[in-house]
Amino acid sequence: QVQLAESGGGSVQAGGSLRLSCTASKNQYCFLWFRQAPGKEREGVSVFYTDTNTTYLDDSVRGRFTISHDHSRNTSYLQMNSLESEDTAMYYCASRETTGIVCRFEDRLPTWGQGTQVTVSS
């Protein structure tokens, strides 16, 4: 079975940057990032398709966050700039191996990482 390993979380001041990593044990068709703050529902952050290098970003992070990908390492990176207190959350990556299927936030995804905490202070 596919496994995802996350890293890169930490505590930063508002306006700072962090880069999260999500490494899969084998190549995947798409990678997604989610976040969940205490007392709030899980929120979709981004979708990345490895075959086309296409990225979709949620409105809440568009213009501040970007996605990059290292195909040789099966690793996707979430670059987070201009961080705000509202970005504080546990961040999770997820993936799907099957090709030819649109990857959506609301999908029942088969593979999830363990999560990494991001804390932004003022």
PDB file of C-alpha atoms in Angstrom:
ATOM      1  CA  GLN A   1       0.000   0.000   0.000  1.00  0.00           C
ATOM      2  CA  VAL A   2       1.046   3.601  -0.598  1.00  0.00           C
ATOM      3  CA  GLN A   3       2.398   5.611   2.336  1.00  0.00           C
ATOM      4  CA  LEU A   4       2.784   9.388   2.644  1.00  0.00           C
ATOM      5  CA  ALA A   5       5.308  11.090   4.924  1.00  0.00           C
ATOM      6  CA  GLU A   6       4.903  14.771   5.823  1.00  0.00           C
ATOM      7  CA  SER A   7       7.416  17.237   7.252  1.00  0.00           C
ATOM      8  CA  GLY A   8       8.211  20.945   7.423  1.00  0.00           C
ATOM      9  CA  GLY A   9       5.723  22.267   9.962  1.00  0.00           C
ATOM     10  CA  GLY A  10       6.699  24.649  12.717  1.00  0.00           C
ATOM     11  CA  SER A  11       6.024  27.941  14.470  1.00  0.00           C
ATOM     12  CA  VAL A  12       6.594  31.249  12.655  1.00  0.00           C
ATOM     13  CA  GLN A  13       5.635  34.893  13.021  1.00  0.00           C
ATOM     14  CA  ALA A  14       3.006  36.494  10.822  1.00  0.00           C
ATOM     15  CA  GLY A  15       4.481  37.382   7.445  1.00  0.00           C
ATOM     16  CA  GLY A  16       6.947  34.511   7.548  1.00  0.00           C
ATOM     17  CA  SER A  17       7.258  31.440   5.351  1.00  0.00           C
ATOM     18  CA  LEU A  18       7.301  27.666   5.656  1.00  0.00           C
ATOM     19  CA  ARG A  19       7.644  24.837   3.144  1.00  0.00           C
ATOM     20  CA  LEU A  20       5.823  21.569   3.785  1.00  0.00           C
ATOM     21  CA  SER A  21       6.908  18.309   2.147  1.00  0.00           C
ATOM     22  CA  CYS A  22       4.832  15.264   1.247  1.00  0.00           C
ATOM     23  CA  THR A  23       6.737  12.190   0.060  1.00  0.00           C
ATOM     24  CA  ALA A  24       4.958   9.148  -1.383  1.00  0.00           C
ATOM     25  CA  SER A  25       6.372   5.618  -1.401  1.00  0.00           C
ATOM     26  CA  LYS A  26       5.509   5.364  -5.107  1.00  0.00           C
ATOM     27  CA  ASN A  27       4.448   7.712  -7.878  1.00  0.00           C
ATOM     28  CA  GLN A  28       0.988   9.243  -7.577  1.00  0.00           C
ATOM     29  CA  TYR A  29      -1.441  10.833 -10.034  1.00  0.00           C
ATOM     30  CA  CYS A  30      -2.426  13.727  -7.786  1.00  0.00           C
ATOM     31  CA  PHE A  31      -1.483  15.262  -4.450  1.00  0.00           C
ATOM     32  CA  LEU A  32      -3.804  17.329  -2.293  1.00  0.00           C
ATOM     33  CA  TRP A  33      -3.212  19.464   0.786  1.00  0.00           C
ATOM     34  CA  PHE A  34      -5.817  20.004   3.509  1.00  0.00           C
ATOM     35  CA  ARG A  35      -5.769  21.839   6.816  1.00  0.00           C
ATOM     36  CA  GLN A  36      -7.870  21.705   9.952  1.00  0.00           C
ATOM     37  CA  ALA A  37      -7.853  24.197  12.801  1.00  0.00           C
ATOM     38  CA  PRO A  38      -9.241  23.355  16.254  1.00  0.00           C
ATOM     39  CA  GLY A  39     -13.034  23.513  16.287  1.00  0.00           C
ATOM     40  CA  LYS A  40     -13.257  23.931  12.501  1.00  0.00           C
ATOM     41  CA  GLU A  41     -14.019  21.624   9.601  1.00  0.00           C
ATOM     42  CA  ARG A  42     -11.283  20.287   7.349  1.00  0.00           C
ATOM     43  CA  GLU A  43     -10.507  22.737   4.540  1.00  0.00           C
ATOM     44  CA  GLY A  44      -9.079  21.964   1.109  1.00  0.00           C
ATOM     45  CA  VAL A  45      -5.916  23.944   0.297  1.00  0.00           C
ATOM     46  CA  SER A  46      -4.532  22.722  -3.035  1.00  0.00           C
ATOM     47  CA  VAL A  47      -4.636  20.040  -5.743  1.00  0.00           C
ATOM     48  CA  PHE A  48      -1.648  19.105  -7.917  1.00  0.00           C
ATOM     49  CA  TYR A  49      -1.627  16.756 -10.934  1.00  0.00           C
ATOM     50  CA  THR A  50       1.774  15.152 -11.524  1.00  0.00           C
ATOM     51  CA  ASP A  51       1.199  14.369 -15.199  1.00  0.00           C
ATOM     52  CA  THR A  52       0.499  17.974 -16.205  1.00  0.00           C
ATOM     53  CA  ASN A  53       2.095  19.925 -13.317  1.00  0.00           C
ATOM     54  CA  THR A  54      -1.236  21.659 -12.872  1.00  0.00           C
ATOM     55  CA  THR A  55      -2.103  23.328  -9.566  1.00  0.00           C
ATOM     56  CA  TYR A  56      -5.445  24.433  -8.141  1.00  0.00           C
ATOM     57  CA  LEU A  57      -5.435  26.639  -5.035  1.00  0.00           C
ATOM     58  CA  ASP A  58      -8.253  27.512  -2.689  1.00  0.00           C
ATOM     59  CA  ASP A  59      -9.248  31.180  -2.607  1.00  0.00           C
ATOM     60  CA  SER A  60      -8.043  31.469   0.985  1.00  0.00           C
ATOM     61  CA  VAL A  61      -4.400  30.845  -0.011  1.00  0.00           C
ATOM     62  CA  ARG A  62      -4.236  31.880  -3.666  1.00  0.00           C
ATOM     63  CA  GLY A  63      -1.462  34.435  -4.192  1.00  0.00           C
ATOM     64  CA  ARG A  64       0.400  33.362  -1.053  1.00  0.00           C
ATOM     65  CA  PHE A  65       0.885  29.580  -1.390  1.00  0.00           C
ATOM     66  CA  THR A  66       2.452  27.685  -4.302  1.00  0.00           C
ATOM     67  CA  ILE A  67       3.042  24.026  -5.200  1.00  0.00           C
ATOM     68  CA  SER A  68       6.225  22.467  -6.559  1.00  0.00           C
ATOM     69  CA  HIS A  69       7.021  18.815  -7.214  1.00  0.00           C
ATOM     70  CA  ASP A  70      10.112  16.592  -7.387  1.00  0.00           C
ATOM     71  CA  HIS A  71       9.120  13.706  -9.649  1.00  0.00           C
ATOM     72  CA  SER A  72      12.310  11.734  -8.952  1.00  0.00           C
ATOM     73  CA  ARG A  73      11.505  11.654  -5.233  1.00  0.00           C
ATOM     74  CA  ASN A  74       7.683  11.453  -5.489  1.00  0.00           C
ATOM     75  CA  THR A  75       7.597  14.560  -3.308  1.00  0.00           C
ATOM     76  CA  SER A  76       5.243  17.536  -3.424  1.00  0.00           C
ATOM     77  CA  TYR A  77       6.027  20.791  -1.662  1.00  0.00           C
ATOM     78  CA  LEU A  78       3.596  23.373  -0.320  1.00  0.00           C
ATOM     79  CA  GLN A  79       5.421  26.715  -0.175  1.00  0.00           C
ATOM     80  CA  MET A  80       3.591  29.017   2.238  1.00  0.00           C
ATOM     81  CA  ASN A  81       4.463  32.725   2.132  1.00  0.00           C
ATOM     82  CA  SER A  82       2.979  35.765   3.870  1.00  0.00           C
ATOM     83  CA  LEU A  83       1.592  33.514   6.579  1.00  0.00           C
ATOM     84  CA  GLU A  84      -1.274  34.823   8.687  1.00  0.00           C
ATOM     85  CA  SER A  85      -2.689  33.791  12.047  1.00  0.00           C
ATOM     86  CA  GLU A  86      -5.658  32.299  10.185  1.00  0.00           C
ATOM     87  CA  ASP A  87      -3.274  29.799   8.531  1.00  0.00           C
ATOM     88  CA  THR A  88      -2.640  28.102  11.885  1.00  0.00           C
ATOM     89  CA  ALA A  89      -3.801  24.489  11.539  1.00  0.00           C
ATOM     90  CA  MET A  90      -2.764  20.882  11.228  1.00  0.00           C
ATOM     91  CA  TYR A  91      -1.842  20.336   7.578  1.00  0.00           C
ATOM     92  CA  TYR A  92      -2.439  16.974   5.881  1.00  0.00           C
ATOM     93  CA  CYS A  93      -1.467  15.721   2.448  1.00  0.00           C
ATOM     94  CA  ALA A  94      -3.388  13.095   0.515  1.00  0.00           C
ATOM     95  CA  SER A  95      -2.914  11.366  -2.835  1.00  0.00           C
ATOM     96  CA  ARG A  96      -4.423   9.068  -5.442  1.00  0.00           C
ATOM     97  CA  GLU A  97      -2.562   6.670  -7.748  1.00  0.00           C
ATOM     98  CA  THR A  98      -5.368   6.051 -10.260  1.00  0.00           C
ATOM     99  CA  THR A  99      -5.091   8.178 -13.398  1.00  0.00           C
ATOM    100  CA  GLY A 100      -7.815   9.748 -15.487  1.00  0.00           C
ATOM    101  CA  ILE A 101      -9.988  10.789 -12.552  1.00  0.00           C
ATOM    102  CA  VAL A 102     -10.476  14.362 -11.401  1.00  0.00           C
ATOM    103  CA  CYS A 103      -9.051  14.854  -7.899  1.00  0.00           C
ATOM    104  CA  ARG A 104     -11.414  16.936  -5.785  1.00  0.00           C
ATOM    105  CA  PHE A 105     -11.370  18.062  -2.171  1.00  0.00           C
ATOM    106  CA  GLU A 106     -14.629  16.228  -1.532  1.00  0.00           C
ATOM    107  CA  ASP A 107     -13.363  12.881  -2.903  1.00  0.00           C
ATOM    108  CA  ARG A 108     -12.838   9.854  -0.675  1.00  0.00           C
ATOM    109  CA  LEU A 109      -9.053   9.720  -1.031  1.00  0.00           C
ATOM    110  CA  PRO A 110      -7.244   6.413  -0.385  1.00  0.00           C
ATOM    111  CA  THR A 111      -3.948   7.670   1.069  1.00  0.00           C
ATOM    112  CA  TRP A 112      -3.215  10.263   3.777  1.00  0.00           C
ATOM    113  CA  GLY A 113      -0.148  11.586   5.548  1.00  0.00           C
ATOM    114  CA  GLN A 114       0.223  11.815   9.313  1.00  0.00           C
ATOM    115  CA  GLY A 115      -0.149  15.599   9.444  1.00  0.00           C
ATOM    116  CA  THR A 116       2.226  18.405  10.372  1.00  0.00           C
ATOM    117  CA  GLN A 117       1.413  21.361  12.638  1.00  0.00           C
ATOM    118  CA  VAL A 118       1.727  24.952  11.409  1.00  0.00           C
ATOM    119  CA  THR A 119       1.450  27.733  14.002  1.00  0.00           C
ATOM    120  CA  VAL A 120       1.545  31.415  13.021  1.00  0.00           C
ATOM    121  CA  SER A 121       1.853  34.011  15.774  1.00  0.00           C
ATOM    122  CA  SER A 122       1.424  37.780  15.667  1.00  0.00           C
TER     123      SER A 122
END
